[in-house]
Amino acid sequence: MNILQDQFDQDQDMSDYITFAHGLYIGGKWRPASDGRVIEVVDPSTEAVIAAVPDATLGDTADAVEAAAAAAEAWRGTPPRRRSEILRRCFELMTERAETLAALISLENGKTLRDARGEVAYAAEFFRWYAEEAVRISGEYNLAPSGANRIVVDYQPIGICILITPWNFPAAMATRKIAPALAAGCTVILKPASETPLTAYALAALYEEAGVPPGVVNVITTSDPGPLTAAMLADARVRKLSFTGSTGIGRLLLAEAAKHVISCSMELGGNAPFIVFDDADLEAALDGAMIAKMRNAGEACTAANRLYVQAGIHDAFAEGLRRRMAALRVGPGTEADTECGPMITRKAVAKIDRLVQDAVTRGAKVLCGGEAPADRGFFYPPTVLADVPSDSEMAHEEIFGPVAPISRFENEAEAIARANDTEYGLAAYIYTRDLAKGMRVASRIESGMIALNRGLMSDPAAPFGGVKQSGLGREGGQKHGIAEFMEAKYIAVTI
Ligand code: NAD
């Protein structure tokens, strides 16, 4: 029985199902953890417990691998056209239920309804994109340079995949992995973040309804991911680890995967520079900064983490940003007029506050915000800091919150040097009316993605990923994302 079916009844009050202890989803069946333990899910706006999900044991995890293995042969043998149609159906169902899914994301994550709706649209788009890619996987055929034989290259599904995702985009980080994996013919085990498991389970029910066969997608939640992941990676049938999360955990998992020589894709942390040149369109740069900084209240790996503004436009930009940030309505994400929701946990608020106080101690000026309120809920006010020194901790660490630190620069060379002064290299933003300068600077910034005169770059049709400590591999894009879930098999043929 599909225990989550009811939640898609549009007439039903959300509270009817969020208190339900959702099952682990293994082999197409919903079940509690084998020792009955649960993880509580907290609404970050109120700190109230809204649901409990099973806390998987090592035995449950082994069952999930077993289920993925049992389904593997039939799924890789399913015609690409059929796989494509199922993925397309996932897109359609997500789109039909966008409002319910957005409300659920907003509730467990805290992001505004507007951001949650944007996430559902983005997440669903991965199914549409990979429905189109599933039937376009092509091999290679050519004559060896020696003339002795033909080189035939076949692309095959890599095998069972472990997918681990963060809480900041509970739907999109999962579909960005599941859709290409299924298109390639792989079966998967998804381990979502325990802060936001409800969206992952809601989507599992939707995949089932779309026709994804039992065992092709399995979902488990755990409060102790280290040992459970290590056990899954030690199973010789598991051939892929695709992780999105912090660089620190990514390094641990790379080391764990190395023991078994498992292919890894790593989407890790960021520290994006946002560069505004004197010749930028001021209003466009401010619009872009608000999107790049405040989408998800700053809880995004691509969030503008350091704003470098050229001396001639600096004061006007700082004042414009202060005015916009100070005007934002802070509140529960689920309320229609909220423009900045809560952070995910109290620990996250404490980290943001530590970074702000460190910058202020080193000489930064607070233009607005800058202090955590004592009320219930994990809120932090939209904050703008000016004259943030380059030795402040926030210049080198992800803030992951609604804090915009501005620094002044004089010339192009200085902007590039300061932008590259980080171990990360995920995203960067450049504002200038001079396209040649924009392209020149883009080519010299050490980053996997650049937005030129835009505040947003994510697109399922473009390769998403970072360089340096921001990761390995790409998700989405033409060929890139799906290639992470396939192996090339070379066959030498004499004819
Ligand atoms: P996190 O690294 O703490 O957790 C990510 C996931 O890993 C969660 O599911 C968590 O339960 C799991 N995890 C934690 N410890 C583990 C272990 N020892 N073994 C196996 N799994 C483990 O990150 P987070 O706080 O959930 O997410 C925020 C981070 O994710 C930020 O650094 C952000 O930049 C990054 N992120 C990157 C991208 C990207 O595409 N590059 C996208 C979104 C978020």
Coordinates of C-alpha atoms and ligand atoms in Angstrom, one line a residue:
M1 CA 0.0 0.0 0.0
N2 CA 1.2 3.5 -0.8
I3 CA 1.0 5.1 2.6
L4 CA 1.7 8.6 1.2
Q5 CA -1.0 8.6 -1.5
D6 CA -3.3 10.7 0.6
Q7 CA -1.0 13.6 0.8
F8 CA -1.6 14.5 -2.7
D9 CA -5.3 15.0 -2.1
Q10 CA -5.4 18.8 -2.7
D11 CA -8.3 19.2 -0.4
Q12 CA -6.5 17.7 2.6
D13 CA -5.0 19.9 5.2
M14 CA -1.2 19.6 5.3
S15 CA -1.3 18.9 9.0
D16 CA -3.1 15.6 8.4
Y17 CA -0.1 14.0 7.0
I18 CA 3.0 15.8 8.2
T19 CA 2.7 14.2 11.6
F20 CA 2.7 10.7 10.0
A21 CA 5.8 8.6 10.5
H22 CA 6.7 8.0 6.9
G23 CA 8.2 4.6 6.1
L24 CA 11.6 3.8 4.7
Y25 CA 11.0 3.2 1.0
I26 CA 12.7 -0.1 0.1
G27 CA 11.9 -2.3 -2.9
G28 CA 8.7 -0.5 -3.5
K29 CA 7.4 -1.1 0.1
W30 CA 7.1 1.4 3.0
R31 CA 8.2 0.2 6.4
P32 CA 9.5 1.4 9.7
A33 CA 13.1 1.0 10.8
S34 CA 13.7 -2.5 11.9
D35 CA 14.5 -1.4 15.5
G36 CA 11.5 1.1 15.4
R37 CA 13.7 4.2 16.1
V38 CA 12.7 7.5 14.5
I39 CA 14.2 10.9 13.7
E40 CA 12.1 13.9 14.5
V41 CA 11.6 16.6 11.9
V42 CA 11.4 20.2 13.1
D43 CA 9.7 23.2 11.6
P44 CA 12.5 25.8 11.6
S45 CA 10.0 28.7 11.9
T46 CA 8.4 27.5 15.1
E47 CA 10.9 24.8 16.5
A48 CA 7.8 22.5 16.7
V49 CA 8.2 18.8 15.9
I50 CA 6.1 18.2 12.8
A51 CA 6.9 14.6 11.9
A52 CA 9.0 11.6 12.6
V53 CA 10.7 9.4 10.0
P54 CA 12.4 6.0 10.5
D55 CA 16.0 6.0 11.5
A56 CA 17.4 3.2 9.3
T57 CA 19.6 0.4 10.8
L58 CA 22.6 -1.3 9.0
G59 CA 20.1 -4.2 8.3
D60 CA 17.7 -1.8 6.6
T61 CA 20.5 -0.3 4.5
A62 CA 21.6 -3.8 3.4
D63 CA 18.0 -4.4 2.4
A64 CA 18.0 -1.3 0.3
V65 CA 21.2 -2.4 -1.6
E66 CA 19.6 -5.8 -2.1
A67 CA 16.4 -4.2 -3.5
A68 CA 18.5 -2.0 -5.9
A69 CA 20.4 -5.1 -7.0
A70 CA 17.3 -7.1 -7.5
A71 CA 15.8 -4.4 -9.8
A72 CA 19.0 -3.6 -11.7
E73 CA 18.9 -6.2 -14.5
A74 CA 15.3 -5.5 -15.5
W75 CA 15.8 -1.7 -15.4
R76 CA 18.9 -1.6 -17.5
G77 CA 17.0 -3.9 -20.0
T78 CA 14.0 -1.6 -20.1
P79 CA 13.9 0.2 -23.5
P80 CA 15.2 3.8 -23.3
R81 CA 11.8 4.9 -24.7
R82 CA 10.0 3.4 -21.8
R83 CA 12.5 4.8 -19.3
S84 CA 12.0 8.2 -21.0
E85 CA 8.2 7.9 -20.7
I86 CA 8.4 7.2 -17.0
L87 CA 10.7 10.1 -16.4
R88 CA 8.4 12.4 -18.4
R89 CA 5.5 11.2 -16.2
C90 CA 7.5 12.1 -13.1
F91 CA 7.9 15.6 -14.6
E92 CA 4.1 15.9 -15.2
L93 CA 3.1 14.7 -11.8
M94 CA 5.5 17.1 -10.1
T95 CA 4.2 19.9 -12.1
E96 CA 0.6 19.0 -11.4
R97 CA 1.3 18.8 -7.6
A98 CA 3.7 21.8 -7.5
E99 CA 1.7 23.7 -4.9
T100 CA 1.5 20.8 -2.4
L101 CA 5.2 20.0 -2.9
A102 CA 6.2 23.6 -2.5
A103 CA 4.2 23.9 0.7
L104 CA 5.9 20.8 2.1
I105 CA 9.4 22.1 1.1
S106 CA 8.6 25.4 2.7
L107 CA 7.4 23.8 5.9
E108 CA 10.3 21.5 6.6
N109 CA 13.1 23.7 5.1
G110 CA 11.8 27.2 6.0
K111 CA 12.3 28.7 2.6
T112 CA 9.7 31.1 1.3
L113 CA 6.8 29.7 -0.8
R114 CA 8.1 31.7 -3.7
D115 CA 11.5 30.0 -3.5
A116 CA 9.9 26.6 -2.9
R117 CA 7.8 27.0 -6.0
G118 CA 10.9 27.9 -7.9
E119 CA 12.6 24.8 -6.5
V120 CA 9.8 22.5 -7.6
A121 CA 9.8 23.9 -11.1
Y122 CA 13.6 23.5 -11.3
A123 CA 13.5 20.0 -9.7
A124 CA 10.8 18.8 -12.1
E125 CA 12.7 20.1 -15.0
F126 CA 15.4 17.5 -14.4
F127 CA 12.9 14.8 -15.2
R128 CA 11.8 16.5 -18.4
W129 CA 15.4 17.1 -19.5
Y130 CA 16.5 13.5 -18.8
A131 CA 13.3 12.1 -20.4
E132 CA 14.7 13.7 -23.5
E133 CA 18.3 12.6 -22.9
A134 CA 17.4 8.9 -22.1
V135 CA 16.8 8.2 -25.8
R136 CA 19.9 10.1 -27.0
I137 CA 22.7 8.1 -25.4
S138 CA 25.0 7.3 -28.3
G139 CA 28.1 5.3 -28.6
E140 CA 31.2 5.7 -30.9
Y141 CA 32.4 3.8 -33.9
N142 CA 35.7 4.5 -35.7
L143 CA 38.6 3.0 -37.5
A144 CA 41.7 2.6 -35.3
P145 CA 44.7 4.8 -36.5
S146 CA 46.6 1.6 -37.3
G147 CA 43.8 0.5 -39.6
A148 CA 43.9 -2.9 -37.9
N149 CA 40.4 -2.8 -36.3
R150 CA 37.3 -0.9 -35.6
I151 CA 36.9 0.9 -32.2
V152 CA 33.4 0.4 -30.9
V153 CA 32.5 2.3 -27.7
D154 CA 29.3 1.4 -25.9
Y155 CA 27.9 3.4 -22.9
Q156 CA 26.5 1.2 -20.2
P157 CA 24.8 2.0 -16.8
I158 CA 27.5 2.2 -14.1
G159 CA 25.6 0.0 -11.6
I160 CA 24.0 0.7 -8.2
C161 CA 24.3 4.3 -7.1
I162 CA 24.3 5.8 -3.6
L163 CA 22.9 9.4 -3.7
I164 CA 23.4 11.6 -0.7
T165 CA 21.7 15.1 -0.7
P166 CA 21.6 18.2 1.6
W167 CA 18.7 20.0 3.2
N168 CA 18.9 23.3 1.3
F169 CA 17.2 22.0 -1.9
P170 CA 15.3 18.9 -0.7
A171 CA 13.7 18.2 -4.1
A172 CA 16.1 19.5 -6.7
M173 CA 19.3 18.0 -5.3
A174 CA 17.6 14.6 -5.4
T175 CA 16.0 14.9 -8.8
R176 CA 19.3 16.3 -10.3
K177 CA 20.8 12.9 -9.4
I178 CA 17.8 10.5 -9.7
A179 CA 16.7 11.6 -13.2
P180 CA 20.1 11.1 -15.0
A181 CA 20.8 7.9 -13.0
L182 CA 17.4 6.4 -14.1
A183 CA 17.9 7.7 -17.7
A184 CA 21.3 5.9 -17.8
G185 CA 19.6 2.6 -16.6
C186 CA 20.9 2.6 -13.0
T187 CA 19.1 1.8 -9.8
V188 CA 19.6 4.0 -6.8
I189 CA 19.5 4.4 -3.0
L190 CA 18.8 8.0 -1.9
K191 CA 19.8 9.2 1.5
P192 CA 18.3 12.7 2.0
A193 CA 19.3 15.0 4.8
S194 CA 17.5 14.1 8.0
E195 CA 16.5 17.8 8.5
T196 CA 14.3 17.6 5.3
P197 CA 13.3 14.0 4.6
L198 CA 9.5 14.6 4.0
T199 CA 10.0 15.9 0.5
A200 CA 12.2 12.9 -0.5
Y201 CA 9.5 10.5 0.7
A202 CA 6.7 12.5 -1.0
L203 CA 8.6 12.3 -4.2
A204 CA 9.2 8.6 -3.8
A205 CA 5.5 8.1 -3.7
L206 CA 5.2 10.2 -6.9
Y207 CA 7.8 8.1 -8.7
E208 CA 5.9 5.0 -7.9
E209 CA 2.8 6.5 -9.3
A210 CA 4.7 7.5 -12.4
G211 CA 5.6 3.9 -13.0
V212 CA 9.1 3.6 -11.6
P213 CA 9.3 -0.1 -10.8
P214 CA 10.0 -1.3 -7.2
G215 CA 13.6 -1.2 -6.2
V216 CA 14.7 1.2 -8.9
V217 CA 14.6 4.1 -6.4
N218 CA 15.0 3.3 -2.7
V219 CA 14.9 6.0 0.0
I220 CA 16.4 5.6 3.5
T221 CA 16.8 8.2 6.3
T222 CA 19.3 7.8 9.1
S223 CA 20.7 9.9 12.0
D224 CA 24.1 8.2 11.6
P225 CA 25.0 8.4 8.0
G226 CA 28.8 7.6 8.3
P227 CA 28.6 3.9 9.2
L228 CA 25.6 3.2 7.0
T229 CA 27.2 4.8 4.0
A230 CA 30.5 3.0 4.6
A231 CA 28.6 -0.3 4.7
M232 CA 26.9 0.4 1.4
L233 CA 30.1 1.5 -0.3
A234 CA 31.7 -1.8 0.9
D235 CA 29.2 -3.8 -1.1
A236 CA 30.9 -4.7 -4.3
R237 CA 27.6 -4.2 -6.3
V238 CA 27.6 -0.5 -5.5
R239 CA 29.6 1.4 -8.2
K240 CA 28.8 5.0 -7.8
L241 CA 28.6 7.6 -5.0
S242 CA 27.0 11.0 -6.0
F243 CA 27.2 13.4 -3.1
T244 CA 26.0 17.0 -2.6
G245 CA 26.9 18.7 0.6
S246 CA 29.7 20.3 2.5
T247 CA 33.4 20.0 1.4
G248 CA 34.3 18.5 4.8
I249 CA 31.9 15.6 4.4
G250 CA 32.8 15.3 0.7
R251 CA 36.4 14.7 1.7
L252 CA 35.5 12.0 4.2
L253 CA 33.3 10.2 1.6
L254 CA 36.0 10.4 -1.1
A255 CA 38.4 8.7 1.3
E256 CA 35.7 6.0 2.1
A257 CA 35.0 5.5 -1.6
A258 CA 38.7 5.2 -2.4
K259 CA 38.9 2.0 -0.3
H260 CA 36.6 0.3 -2.8
V261 CA 37.6 2.3 -5.9
I262 CA 34.1 3.7 -6.4
S263 CA 33.3 6.4 -9.0
C264 CA 32.5 9.7 -7.2
S265 CA 30.7 12.8 -8.2
M266 CA 31.0 15.6 -5.6
E267 CA 28.9 18.8 -5.5
L268 CA 30.5 20.6 -2.6
G269 CA 30.6 24.0 -0.9
G270 CA 31.0 27.4 -2.5
N271 CA 32.3 31.0 -1.7
A272 CA 31.0 32.9 -4.7
P273 CA 32.4 36.4 -5.5
F274 CA 29.9 38.9 -6.9
I275 CA 31.9 41.6 -8.8
V276 CA 30.3 44.9 -9.8
F277 CA 32.4 47.2 -12.1
D278 CA 31.9 51.0 -12.2
D279 CA 30.3 50.7 -15.7
A280 CA 27.6 48.2 -14.5
D281 CA 23.9 49.0 -14.7
L282 CA 23.3 49.8 -11.0
E283 CA 19.7 48.7 -10.8
A284 CA 20.4 45.5 -12.7
A285 CA 23.3 44.8 -10.4
L286 CA 21.2 45.3 -7.3
D287 CA 18.4 43.1 -8.7
G288 CA 21.0 40.4 -9.4
A289 CA 22.6 40.8 -6.0
M290 CA 19.2 40.3 -4.3
I291 CA 18.7 37.0 -6.2
A292 CA 22.3 35.8 -5.9
K293 CA 22.3 36.6 -2.2
M294 CA 18.7 36.0 -1.0
R295 CA 17.4 33.0 -2.9
N296 CA 16.8 30.5 -0.1
A297 CA 17.7 33.3 2.4
G298 CA 21.3 32.8 1.4
E299 CA 21.3 29.0 2.1
A300 CA 22.5 28.1 -1.4
C301 CA 25.9 26.8 -2.5
T302 CA 25.9 29.4 -5.3
A303 CA 25.0 32.3 -3.0
A304 CA 27.0 35.5 -3.4
N305 CA 29.3 35.2 -0.4
R306 CA 31.7 38.2 -1.1
L307 CA 30.5 41.3 -2.9
Y308 CA 33.4 43.2 -4.5
V309 CA 32.3 46.6 -5.8
Q310 CA 34.5 49.1 -7.7
A311 CA 35.2 52.4 -6.0
G312 CA 33.2 54.6 -8.4
I313 CA 29.9 52.8 -7.9
H314 CA 30.5 51.4 -4.3
D315 CA 28.5 53.9 -2.2
A316 CA 25.5 53.9 -4.5
F317 CA 25.5 50.1 -4.6
A318 CA 25.9 49.7 -0.8
E319 CA 23.1 52.2 -0.1
G320 CA 20.8 50.5 -2.7
L321 CA 21.5 47.0 -1.2
R322 CA 21.0 48.2 2.4
R323 CA 17.6 49.7 1.4
R324 CA 16.4 46.5 -0.3
M325 CA 17.7 44.2 2.4
A326 CA 16.3 46.2 5.3
A327 CA 12.8 46.2 3.6
L328 CA 12.5 42.4 3.4
R329 CA 9.7 40.8 5.4
V330 CA 11.2 38.1 7.7
G331 CA 8.8 35.3 8.8
P332 CA 7.8 31.7 8.4
G333 CA 8.4 30.6 4.9
T334 CA 4.9 29.2 4.6
E335 CA 3.3 32.7 5.0
A336 CA 2.4 34.2 1.7
D337 CA 4.1 37.6 2.2
T338 CA 7.4 36.3 3.7
E339 CA 10.5 37.3 1.8
C340 CA 13.1 35.8 4.1
G341 CA 12.4 32.6 6.0
P342 CA 14.3 31.0 8.9
M343 CA 17.6 29.2 8.8
I344 CA 17.6 25.5 9.0
T345 CA 18.8 25.1 12.6
R346 CA 19.9 27.1 15.7
K347 CA 23.4 25.9 15.0
A348 CA 23.3 27.6 11.5
V349 CA 22.1 30.8 13.2
A350 CA 25.0 30.6 15.6
K351 CA 27.5 30.1 12.8
I352 CA 26.2 33.1 10.9
D353 CA 26.3 35.3 14.0
R354 CA 29.9 34.2 14.7
L355 CA 31.0 35.2 11.2
V356 CA 29.2 38.6 11.4
Q357 CA 30.7 39.4 14.9
D358 CA 34.2 38.3 13.6
A359 CA 33.9 40.7 10.6
V360 CA 32.7 43.6 12.9
T361 CA 35.5 43.0 15.3
R362 CA 38.0 43.3 12.4
G363 CA 36.5 46.6 11.3
A364 CA 33.4 45.9 9.1
K365 CA 30.5 48.4 9.3
V366 CA 27.0 47.2 9.9
L367 CA 24.6 48.9 7.4
C368 CA 21.6 46.9 8.5
G369 CA 20.8 43.8 10.5
G370 CA 23.7 42.1 12.2
E371 CA 22.1 40.6 15.3
A372 CA 20.2 37.3 15.9
P373 CA 16.8 37.9 17.5
A374 CA 16.0 36.0 20.7
D375 CA 12.5 34.9 19.5
R376 CA 11.4 31.3 18.7
G377 CA 12.4 30.0 15.3
F378 CA 15.8 30.0 13.7
F379 CA 15.7 33.5 12.2
Y380 CA 18.6 35.8 11.2
P381 CA 17.8 39.3 9.9
P382 CA 18.9 40.4 6.4
T383 CA 22.3 42.0 7.0
V384 CA 24.6 44.2 4.9
L385 CA 28.2 44.8 6.0
A386 CA 30.6 47.3 4.4
D387 CA 34.4 47.5 4.4
V388 CA 34.7 43.8 5.2
P389 CA 38.4 43.1 5.5
S390 CA 39.9 40.3 3.4
D391 CA 41.2 38.5 6.6
S392 CA 37.7 38.2 8.1
E393 CA 36.5 34.6 8.4
M394 CA 33.4 35.2 6.2
A395 CA 35.7 36.0 3.2
H396 CA 36.9 32.4 3.4
E397 CA 34.0 30.4 4.8
E398 CA 30.5 29.9 3.4
I399 CA 28.1 32.2 5.3
F400 CA 25.0 30.2 4.3
G401 CA 22.7 33.0 5.5
P402 CA 21.2 36.4 4.6
V403 CA 24.4 38.4 5.1
A404 CA 25.9 40.5 2.3
P405 CA 29.5 41.5 2.9
I406 CA 30.7 44.3 0.7
S407 CA 34.3 45.3 0.0
R408 CA 35.7 48.0 -2.3
F409 CA 38.1 47.4 -5.2
E410 CA 40.0 49.7 -7.5
N411 CA 40.8 47.8 -10.7
E412 CA 40.2 44.7 -12.8
A413 CA 43.4 42.9 -11.7
E414 CA 42.6 43.4 -8.0
A415 CA 39.0 42.1 -8.5
I416 CA 40.2 38.9 -10.2
A417 CA 42.9 38.3 -7.6
R418 CA 40.5 38.8 -4.7
A419 CA 37.8 36.7 -6.4
N420 CA 40.3 33.8 -6.7
D421 CA 41.6 34.1 -3.2
T422 CA 39.6 31.1 -1.9
E423 CA 39.9 27.4 -1.9
Y424 CA 36.4 27.1 -3.4
G425 CA 35.4 27.5 -7.1
L426 CA 31.7 26.8 -7.7
A427 CA 30.0 30.0 -8.9
A428 CA 30.9 33.7 -9.6
Y429 CA 28.9 36.7 -10.7
I430 CA 30.1 39.7 -12.8
Y431 CA 28.3 42.9 -13.6
T432 CA 29.6 45.2 -16.4
R433 CA 28.2 46.8 -19.5
D434 CA 31.5 46.0 -21.3
L435 CA 30.9 42.5 -22.7
A436 CA 34.6 42.0 -23.7
K437 CA 35.7 42.9 -20.1
G438 CA 33.0 40.6 -18.7
M439 CA 34.2 37.6 -20.9
R440 CA 37.9 38.4 -20.1
V441 CA 37.3 38.4 -16.4
A442 CA 35.0 35.3 -16.6
S443 CA 37.9 33.4 -18.3
R444 CA 40.3 34.2 -15.5
I445 CA 38.0 33.4 -12.6
E446 CA 38.7 30.0 -11.1
S447 CA 35.1 28.8 -11.0
G448 CA 33.0 26.1 -12.6
M449 CA 30.1 28.5 -13.3
I450 CA 29.9 32.2 -14.1
A451 CA 26.8 34.4 -14.3
L452 CA 27.5 37.5 -16.4
N453 CA 25.0 40.3 -15.7
R454 CA 22.7 37.7 -14.1
G455 CA 21.9 36.8 -10.6
L456 CA 21.1 33.1 -11.4
M457 CA 22.8 30.5 -13.5
S458 CA 21.2 27.1 -12.5
D459 CA 19.7 25.4 -15.5
P460 CA 19.2 21.6 -16.0
A461 CA 20.4 22.0 -19.6
A462 CA 23.8 23.5 -18.5
P463 CA 26.6 21.7 -16.6
F464 CA 26.4 22.5 -12.9
G465 CA 29.6 22.0 -10.8
G466 CA 32.7 23.4 -9.3
V467 CA 36.5 23.4 -9.5
K468 CA 39.1 23.4 -6.6
Q469 CA 37.5 22.3 -3.3
S470 CA 34.0 22.8 -4.7
G471 CA 33.8 19.4 -6.3
L472 CA 34.3 16.8 -9.0
G473 CA 32.1 16.2 -11.9
R474 CA 29.0 17.9 -13.3
E475 CA 25.2 17.6 -13.0
G476 CA 22.8 18.4 -15.8
G477 CA 23.9 19.7 -19.1
Q478 CA 24.2 18.0 -22.5
K479 CA 26.0 14.7 -21.9
H480 CA 27.8 15.8 -18.7
G481 CA 25.2 14.8 -16.0
I482 CA 24.3 11.5 -17.6
A483 CA 27.9 10.5 -18.3
E484 CA 28.5 10.5 -14.5
F485 CA 26.2 7.4 -14.3
M486 CA 27.7 5.5 -17.3
E487 CA 30.8 3.5 -18.1
A488 CA 32.4 3.4 -21.5
K489 CA 33.0 -0.1 -22.8
Y490 CA 35.5 -0.4 -25.6
I491 CA 35.2 -3.3 -28.0
A492 CA 38.0 -3.8 -30.5
V493 CA 36.6 -5.5 -33.7
T494 CA 38.4 -6.8 -36.7
I495 CA 36.1 -7.0 -39.7
Ligands
NAD1 P1 26.4 18.2 4.9 O1 27.7 17.9 4.3 O2 26.4 18.4 6.4 O3 25.4 17.1 4.6 C1 25.0 16.7 3.3 C2 24.5 15.3 3.4 O4 25.5 14.4 3.8 C3 23.3 15.1 4.3 O5 22.4 14.1 3.8 C4 24.0 14.5 5.5 O6 23.1 13.7 6.3 C5 25.0 13.6 4.9 N1 26.1 13.3 5.7 C6 26.7 14.0 6.8 N2 27.7 13.3 7.3 C7 27.9 12.2 6.6 C8 28.8 11.0 6.6 N3 29.8 11.0 7.5 N4 28.6 10.1 5.7 C9 27.6 10.1 4.8 N5 26.7 11.1 4.7 C10 26.9 12.1 5.6 O7 25.9 19.5 4.2 P2 24.5 20.3 4.5 O8 24.7 21.1 5.7 O9 23.4 19.3 4.4 O10 24.4 21.1 3.2 C11 25.0 22.4 3.0 C12 26.3 22.2 2.2 O11 26.0 21.6 0.9 C13 26.9 23.5 1.9 O12 28.3 23.4 2.0 C14 26.6 23.8 0.4 O13 27.4 24.6 -0.3 C15 26.6 22.4 -0.1 N6 25.8 22.3 -1.3 C16 26.4 22.2 -2.5 C17 25.7 22.1 -3.7 C18 26.4 22.0 -5.0 O14 25.7 21.7 -6.0 N7 27.7 22.2 -5.1 C19 24.3 22.2 -3.7 C20 23.7 22.4 -2.4 C21 24.4 22.4 -1.3

